[in-house]
PDB file of C-alpha atoms in Angstrom:
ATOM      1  CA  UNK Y   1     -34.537  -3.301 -38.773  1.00 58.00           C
ATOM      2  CA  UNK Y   2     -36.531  -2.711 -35.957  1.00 56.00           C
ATOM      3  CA  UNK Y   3     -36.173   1.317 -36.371  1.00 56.00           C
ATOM      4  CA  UNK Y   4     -37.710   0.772 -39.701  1.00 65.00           C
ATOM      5  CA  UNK Y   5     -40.342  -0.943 -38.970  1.00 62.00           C
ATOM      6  CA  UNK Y   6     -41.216   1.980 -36.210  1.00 60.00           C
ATOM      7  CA  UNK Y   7     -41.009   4.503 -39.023  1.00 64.00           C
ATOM      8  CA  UNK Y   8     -43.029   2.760 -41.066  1.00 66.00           C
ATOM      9  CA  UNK Y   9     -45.581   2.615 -38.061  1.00 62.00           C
ATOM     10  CA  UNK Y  10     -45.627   5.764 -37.231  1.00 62.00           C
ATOM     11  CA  UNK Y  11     -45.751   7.629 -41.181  1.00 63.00           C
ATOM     12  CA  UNK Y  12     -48.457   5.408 -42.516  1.00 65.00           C
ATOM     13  CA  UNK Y  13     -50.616   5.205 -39.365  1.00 65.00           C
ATOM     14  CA  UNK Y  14     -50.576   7.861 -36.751  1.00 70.00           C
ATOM     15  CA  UNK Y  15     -51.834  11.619 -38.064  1.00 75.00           C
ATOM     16  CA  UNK Y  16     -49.557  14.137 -38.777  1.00 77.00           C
ATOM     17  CA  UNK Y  17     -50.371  16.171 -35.282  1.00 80.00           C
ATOM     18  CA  UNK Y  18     -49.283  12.847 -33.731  1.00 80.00           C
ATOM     19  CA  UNK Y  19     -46.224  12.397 -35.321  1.00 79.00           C
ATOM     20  CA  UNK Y  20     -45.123  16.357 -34.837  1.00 82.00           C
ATOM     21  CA  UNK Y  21     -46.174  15.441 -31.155  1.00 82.00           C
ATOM     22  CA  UNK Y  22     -43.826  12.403 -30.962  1.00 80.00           C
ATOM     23  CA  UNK Y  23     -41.252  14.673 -32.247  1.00 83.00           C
ATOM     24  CA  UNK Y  24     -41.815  16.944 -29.636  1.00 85.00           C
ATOM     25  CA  UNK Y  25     -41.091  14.074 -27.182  1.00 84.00           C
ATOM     26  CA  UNK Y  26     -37.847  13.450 -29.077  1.00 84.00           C
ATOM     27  CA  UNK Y  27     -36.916  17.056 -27.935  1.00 87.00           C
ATOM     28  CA  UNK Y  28     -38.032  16.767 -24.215  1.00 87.00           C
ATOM     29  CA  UNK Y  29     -35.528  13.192 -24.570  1.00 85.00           C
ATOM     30  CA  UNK Y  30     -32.604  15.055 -25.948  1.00 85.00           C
ATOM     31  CA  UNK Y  31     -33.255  17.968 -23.247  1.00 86.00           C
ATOM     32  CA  UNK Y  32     -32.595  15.499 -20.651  1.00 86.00           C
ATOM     33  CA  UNK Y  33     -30.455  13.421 -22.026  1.00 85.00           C
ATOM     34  CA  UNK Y  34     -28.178  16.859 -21.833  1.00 88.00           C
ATOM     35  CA  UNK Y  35     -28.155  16.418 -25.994  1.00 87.00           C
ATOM     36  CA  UNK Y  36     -28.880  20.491 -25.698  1.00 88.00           C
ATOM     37  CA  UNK Y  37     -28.103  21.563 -29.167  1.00 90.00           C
ATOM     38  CA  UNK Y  38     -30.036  18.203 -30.512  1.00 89.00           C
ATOM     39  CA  UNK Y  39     -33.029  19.283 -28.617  1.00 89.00           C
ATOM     40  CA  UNK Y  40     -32.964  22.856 -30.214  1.00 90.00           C
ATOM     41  CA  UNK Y  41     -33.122  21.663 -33.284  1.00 91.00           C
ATOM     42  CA  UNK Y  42     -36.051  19.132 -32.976  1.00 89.00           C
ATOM     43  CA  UNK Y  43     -37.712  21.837 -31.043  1.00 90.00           C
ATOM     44  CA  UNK Y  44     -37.001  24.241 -34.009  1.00 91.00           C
ATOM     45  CA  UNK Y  45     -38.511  22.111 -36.886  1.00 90.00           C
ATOM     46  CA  UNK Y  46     -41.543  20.894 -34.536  1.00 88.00           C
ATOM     47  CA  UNK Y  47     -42.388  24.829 -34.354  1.00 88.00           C
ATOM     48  CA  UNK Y  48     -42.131  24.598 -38.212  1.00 90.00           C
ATOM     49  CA  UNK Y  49     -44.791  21.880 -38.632  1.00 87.00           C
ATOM     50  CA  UNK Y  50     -47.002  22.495 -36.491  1.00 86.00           C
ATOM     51  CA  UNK Y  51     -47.361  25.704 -37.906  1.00 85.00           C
ATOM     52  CA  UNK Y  52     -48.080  23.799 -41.045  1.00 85.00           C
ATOM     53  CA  UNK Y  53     -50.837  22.336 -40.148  1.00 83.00           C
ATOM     54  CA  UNK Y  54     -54.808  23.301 -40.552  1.00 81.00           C
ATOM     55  CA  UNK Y  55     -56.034  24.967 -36.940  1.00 76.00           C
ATOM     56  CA  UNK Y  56     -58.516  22.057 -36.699  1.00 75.00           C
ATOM     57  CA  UNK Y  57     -55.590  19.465 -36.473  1.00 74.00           C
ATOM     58  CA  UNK Y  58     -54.145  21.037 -33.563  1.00 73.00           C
ATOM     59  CA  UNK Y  59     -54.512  19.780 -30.009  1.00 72.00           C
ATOM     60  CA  UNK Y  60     -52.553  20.958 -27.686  1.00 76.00           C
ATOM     61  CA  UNK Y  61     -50.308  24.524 -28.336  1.00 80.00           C
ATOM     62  CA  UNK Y  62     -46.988  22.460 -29.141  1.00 79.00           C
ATOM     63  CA  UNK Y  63     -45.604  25.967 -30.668  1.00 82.00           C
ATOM     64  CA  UNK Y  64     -46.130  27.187 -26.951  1.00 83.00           C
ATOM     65  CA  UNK Y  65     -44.544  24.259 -25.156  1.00 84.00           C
ATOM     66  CA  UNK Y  66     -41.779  24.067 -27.607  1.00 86.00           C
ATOM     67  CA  UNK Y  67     -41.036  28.040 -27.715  1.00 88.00           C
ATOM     68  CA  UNK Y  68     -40.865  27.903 -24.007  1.00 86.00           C
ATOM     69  CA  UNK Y  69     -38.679  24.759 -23.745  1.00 87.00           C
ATOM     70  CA  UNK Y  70     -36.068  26.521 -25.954  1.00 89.00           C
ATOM     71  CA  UNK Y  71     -35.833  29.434 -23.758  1.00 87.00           C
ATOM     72  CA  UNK Y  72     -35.345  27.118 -21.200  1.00 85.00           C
ATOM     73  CA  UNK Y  73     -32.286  25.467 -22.763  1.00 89.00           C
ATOM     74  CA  UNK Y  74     -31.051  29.138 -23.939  1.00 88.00           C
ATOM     75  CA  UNK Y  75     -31.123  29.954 -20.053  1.00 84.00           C
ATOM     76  CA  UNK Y  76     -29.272  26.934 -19.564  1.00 85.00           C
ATOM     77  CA  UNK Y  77     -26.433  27.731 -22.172  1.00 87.00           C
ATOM     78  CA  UNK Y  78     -26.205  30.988 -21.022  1.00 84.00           C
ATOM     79  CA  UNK Y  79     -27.577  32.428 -24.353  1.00 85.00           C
ATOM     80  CA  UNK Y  80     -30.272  34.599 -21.865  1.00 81.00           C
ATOM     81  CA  UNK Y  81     -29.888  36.990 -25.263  1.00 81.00           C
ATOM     82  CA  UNK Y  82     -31.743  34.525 -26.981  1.00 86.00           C
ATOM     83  CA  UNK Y  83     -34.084  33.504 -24.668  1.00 85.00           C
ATOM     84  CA  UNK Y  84     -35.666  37.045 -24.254  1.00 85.00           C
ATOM     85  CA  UNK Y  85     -37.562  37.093 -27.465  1.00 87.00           C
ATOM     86  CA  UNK Y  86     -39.166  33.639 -27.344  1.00 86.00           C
ATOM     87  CA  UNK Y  87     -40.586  34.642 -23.454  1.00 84.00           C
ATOM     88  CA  UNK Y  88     -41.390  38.308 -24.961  1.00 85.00           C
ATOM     89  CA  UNK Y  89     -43.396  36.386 -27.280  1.00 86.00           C
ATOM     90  CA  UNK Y  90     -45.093  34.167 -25.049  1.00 85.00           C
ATOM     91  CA  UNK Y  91     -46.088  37.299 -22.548  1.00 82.00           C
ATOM     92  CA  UNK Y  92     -47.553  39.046 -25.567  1.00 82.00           C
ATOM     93  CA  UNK Y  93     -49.834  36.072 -26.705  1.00 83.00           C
ATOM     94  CA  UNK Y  94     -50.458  33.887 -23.357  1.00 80.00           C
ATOM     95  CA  UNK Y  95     -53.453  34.660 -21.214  1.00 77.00           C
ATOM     96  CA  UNK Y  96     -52.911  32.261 -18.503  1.00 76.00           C
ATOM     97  CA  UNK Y  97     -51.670  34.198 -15.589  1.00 74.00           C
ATOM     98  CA  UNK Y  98     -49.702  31.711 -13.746  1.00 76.00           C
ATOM     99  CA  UNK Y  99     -47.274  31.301 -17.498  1.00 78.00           C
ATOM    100  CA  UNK Y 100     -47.505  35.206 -17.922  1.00 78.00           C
ATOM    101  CA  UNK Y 101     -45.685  35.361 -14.411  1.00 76.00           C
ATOM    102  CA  UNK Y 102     -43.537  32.564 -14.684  1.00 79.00           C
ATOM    103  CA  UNK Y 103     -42.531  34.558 -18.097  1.00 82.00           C
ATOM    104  CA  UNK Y 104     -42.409  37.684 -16.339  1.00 81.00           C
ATOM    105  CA  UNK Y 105     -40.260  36.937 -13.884  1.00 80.00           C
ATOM    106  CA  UNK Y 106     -37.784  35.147 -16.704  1.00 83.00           C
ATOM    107  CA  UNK Y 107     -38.012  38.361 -18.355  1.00 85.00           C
ATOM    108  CA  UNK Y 108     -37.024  40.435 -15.708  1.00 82.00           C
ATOM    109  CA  UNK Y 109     -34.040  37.919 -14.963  1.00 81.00           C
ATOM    110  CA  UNK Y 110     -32.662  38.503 -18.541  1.00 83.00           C
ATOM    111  CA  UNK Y 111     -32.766  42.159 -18.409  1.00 82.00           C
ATOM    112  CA  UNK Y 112     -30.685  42.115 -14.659  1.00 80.00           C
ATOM    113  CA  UNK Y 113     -28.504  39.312 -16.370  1.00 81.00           C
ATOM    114  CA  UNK Y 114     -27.522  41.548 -19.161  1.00 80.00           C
ATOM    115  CA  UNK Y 115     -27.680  45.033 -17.341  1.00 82.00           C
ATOM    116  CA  UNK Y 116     -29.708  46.099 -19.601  1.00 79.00           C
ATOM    117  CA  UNK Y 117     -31.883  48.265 -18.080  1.00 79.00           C
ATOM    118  CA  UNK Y 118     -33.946  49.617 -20.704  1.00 82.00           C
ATOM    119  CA  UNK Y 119     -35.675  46.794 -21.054  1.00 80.00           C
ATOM    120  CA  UNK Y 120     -36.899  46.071 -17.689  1.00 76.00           C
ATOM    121  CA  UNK Y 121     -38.240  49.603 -17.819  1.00 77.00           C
ATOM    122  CA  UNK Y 122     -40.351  48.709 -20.731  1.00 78.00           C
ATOM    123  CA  UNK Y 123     -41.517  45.642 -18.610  1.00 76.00           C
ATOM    124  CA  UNK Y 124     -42.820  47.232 -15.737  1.00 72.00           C
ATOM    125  CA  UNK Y 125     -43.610  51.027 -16.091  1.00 69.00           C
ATOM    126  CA  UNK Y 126     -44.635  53.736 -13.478  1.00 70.00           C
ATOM    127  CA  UNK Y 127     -48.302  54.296 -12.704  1.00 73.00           C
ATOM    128  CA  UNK Y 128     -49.289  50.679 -14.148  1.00 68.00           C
ATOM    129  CA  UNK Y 129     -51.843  48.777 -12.217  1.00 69.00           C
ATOM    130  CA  UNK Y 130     -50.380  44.888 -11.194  1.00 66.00           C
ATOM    131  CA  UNK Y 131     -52.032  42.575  -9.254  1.00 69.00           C
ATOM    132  CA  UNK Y 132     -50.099  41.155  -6.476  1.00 69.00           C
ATOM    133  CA  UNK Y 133     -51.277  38.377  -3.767  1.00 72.00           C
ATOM    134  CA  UNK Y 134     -48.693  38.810  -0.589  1.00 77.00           C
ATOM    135  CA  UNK Y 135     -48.878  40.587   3.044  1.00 80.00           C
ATOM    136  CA  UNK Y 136     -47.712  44.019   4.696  1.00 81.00           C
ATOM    137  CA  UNK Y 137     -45.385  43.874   7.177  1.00 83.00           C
ATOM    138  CA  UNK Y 138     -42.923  45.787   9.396  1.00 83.00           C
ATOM    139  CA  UNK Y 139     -39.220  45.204   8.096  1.00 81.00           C
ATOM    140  CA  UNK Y 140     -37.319  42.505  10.179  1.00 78.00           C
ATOM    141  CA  UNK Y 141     -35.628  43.861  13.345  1.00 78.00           C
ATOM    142  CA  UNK Y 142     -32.063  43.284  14.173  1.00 78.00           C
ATOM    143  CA  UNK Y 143     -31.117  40.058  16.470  1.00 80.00           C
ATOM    144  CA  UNK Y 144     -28.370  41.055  17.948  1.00 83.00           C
ATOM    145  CA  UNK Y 145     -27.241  44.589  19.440  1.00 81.00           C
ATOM    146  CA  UNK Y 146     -24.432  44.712  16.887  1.00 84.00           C
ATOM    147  CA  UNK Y 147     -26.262  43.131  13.572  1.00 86.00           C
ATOM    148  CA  UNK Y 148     -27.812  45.080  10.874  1.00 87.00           C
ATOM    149  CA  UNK Y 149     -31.081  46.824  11.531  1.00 85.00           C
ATOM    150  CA  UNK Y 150     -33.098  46.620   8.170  1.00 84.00           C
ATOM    151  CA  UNK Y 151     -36.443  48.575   9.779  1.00 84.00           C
ATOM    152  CA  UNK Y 152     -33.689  51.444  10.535  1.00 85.00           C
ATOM    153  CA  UNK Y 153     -32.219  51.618   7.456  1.00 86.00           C
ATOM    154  CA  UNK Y 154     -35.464  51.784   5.625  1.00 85.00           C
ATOM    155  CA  UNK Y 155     -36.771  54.237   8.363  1.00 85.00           C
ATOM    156  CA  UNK Y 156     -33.823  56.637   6.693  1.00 88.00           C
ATOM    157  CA  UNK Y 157     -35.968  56.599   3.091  1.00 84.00           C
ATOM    158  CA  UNK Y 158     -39.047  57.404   5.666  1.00 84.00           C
ATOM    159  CA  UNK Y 159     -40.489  53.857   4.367  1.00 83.00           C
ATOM    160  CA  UNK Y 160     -41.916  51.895   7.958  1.00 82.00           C
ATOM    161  CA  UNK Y 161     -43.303  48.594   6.036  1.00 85.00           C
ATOM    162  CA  UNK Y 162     -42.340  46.526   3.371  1.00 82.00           C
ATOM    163  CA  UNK Y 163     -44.621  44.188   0.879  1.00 80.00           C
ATOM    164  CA  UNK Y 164     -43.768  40.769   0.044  1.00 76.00           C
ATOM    165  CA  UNK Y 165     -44.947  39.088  -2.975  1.00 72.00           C
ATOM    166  CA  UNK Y 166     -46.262  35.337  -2.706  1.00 65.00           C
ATOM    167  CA  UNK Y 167     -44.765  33.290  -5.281  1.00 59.00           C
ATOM    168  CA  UNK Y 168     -46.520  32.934  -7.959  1.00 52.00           C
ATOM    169  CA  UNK Y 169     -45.823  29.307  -8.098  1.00 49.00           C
ATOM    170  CA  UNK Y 170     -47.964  28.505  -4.940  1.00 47.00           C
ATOM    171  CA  UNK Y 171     -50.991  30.222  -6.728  1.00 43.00           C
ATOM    172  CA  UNK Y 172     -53.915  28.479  -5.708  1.00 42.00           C
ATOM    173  CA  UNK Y 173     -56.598  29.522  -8.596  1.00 35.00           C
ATOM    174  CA  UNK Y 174     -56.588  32.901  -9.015  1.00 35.00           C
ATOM    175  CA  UNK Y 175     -56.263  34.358  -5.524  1.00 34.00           C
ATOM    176  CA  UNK Y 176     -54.954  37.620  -6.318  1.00 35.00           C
ATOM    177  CA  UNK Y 177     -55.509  39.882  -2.764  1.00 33.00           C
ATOM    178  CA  UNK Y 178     -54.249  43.433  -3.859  1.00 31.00           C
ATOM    179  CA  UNK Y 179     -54.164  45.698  -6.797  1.00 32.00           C
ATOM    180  CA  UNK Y 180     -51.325  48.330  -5.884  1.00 34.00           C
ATOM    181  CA  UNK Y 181     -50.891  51.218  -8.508  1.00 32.00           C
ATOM    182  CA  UNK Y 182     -46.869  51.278  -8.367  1.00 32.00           C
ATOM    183  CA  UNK Y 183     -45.642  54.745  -8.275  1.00 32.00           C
ATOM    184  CA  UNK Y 184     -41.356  55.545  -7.748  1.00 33.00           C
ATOM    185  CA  UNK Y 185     -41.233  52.523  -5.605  1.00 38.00           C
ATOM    186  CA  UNK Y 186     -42.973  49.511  -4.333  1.00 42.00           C
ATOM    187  CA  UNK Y 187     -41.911  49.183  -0.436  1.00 42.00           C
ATOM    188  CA  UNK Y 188     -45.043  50.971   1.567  1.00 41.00           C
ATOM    189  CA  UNK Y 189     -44.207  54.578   2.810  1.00 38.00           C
TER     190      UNK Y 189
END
């Protein structure tokens, strides 16, 4: 009785962006509830609606939140196959840059998942300008006599410094230091 009387509540009185919203919520439940295939679903039709409704109704992106939730869950299922397309289409229409690396980065983790190397080359091609935020540095010496020597190995491939990337996660703003053209490879020679 009392889930009827909710129902009732919530069709007659809250907006229709509202109620696809507490849908949404119903999805991010079932997520953690472990309810995977639940959440899909839910997450499936509140894409549906919301792309029902009249662009003056919407809020917030729910389309955006939902799409990347499901990749999430297709990650977590192990159906990275799946997942590929809904962060390909997030990339192409996002312009935040902390979410176009986070979906980068996913990206790039599919294609090495499935070997399939194609792809990543269509992600990141030669002579394409990135920004990266990170520091130059000489390649970590050995510690012991007998351990392995990365700054020699490198040295071999006449390469004497190495680049590491900050994590895009600990972005403050949009610090970005460095705009490296990337030509055969991305460790300084």
């Amino acid at each position: 009785r009392a889930l009827k009387v909710f129902n009732y509540l919530i069709y007659n009185y809250l907006s229709p962006y509202k109620i696809i919203f507490s849908k949404f919520f119903r999805g991010r439940t079932l997520e953690k509830l472990l309810l995977y295939d639940e959440a899909i679903e839910t997450y499936k039709r509140v894409i549906f609606e919301f792309n029902q409704l009249d662009d003056e109704e919407k809020d917030e992106p729910l389309d955006l939140y939902c799409t990347f939730n499901l990749g999430r869950i297709y990650e977590v299922l192990k159906k990275k196959s799946l997942a590929y397309p809904l962060w390909q289409k997030i990339f192409e229409t996002e312009t935040d840059i902390k979410l176009r690396c986070d979906v980068l980065v996913r990206m790039m983790e599919t294609c090495e998942f499935e070997e399939d190397w194609d792809k990543l080359k269509e992600l990141l091609k030669i002579y394409d300008s990135y920004k990266i935020d990170g520091r130059l540095s000489l390649p970590f010496k050995a510690g012991n006599p007998s351990q392995f020597n990365y700054g020699n190995y490198l040295r071999n491939f006449d390469t004497y410094a190495v680049f590491y990337g900050h994590n895009p996660y600990n972005w403050e703003g949009d610090v970005i230091a460095l705009e490296a053209n990337f030509s055969s490879s991305v460790a300084a020679r």
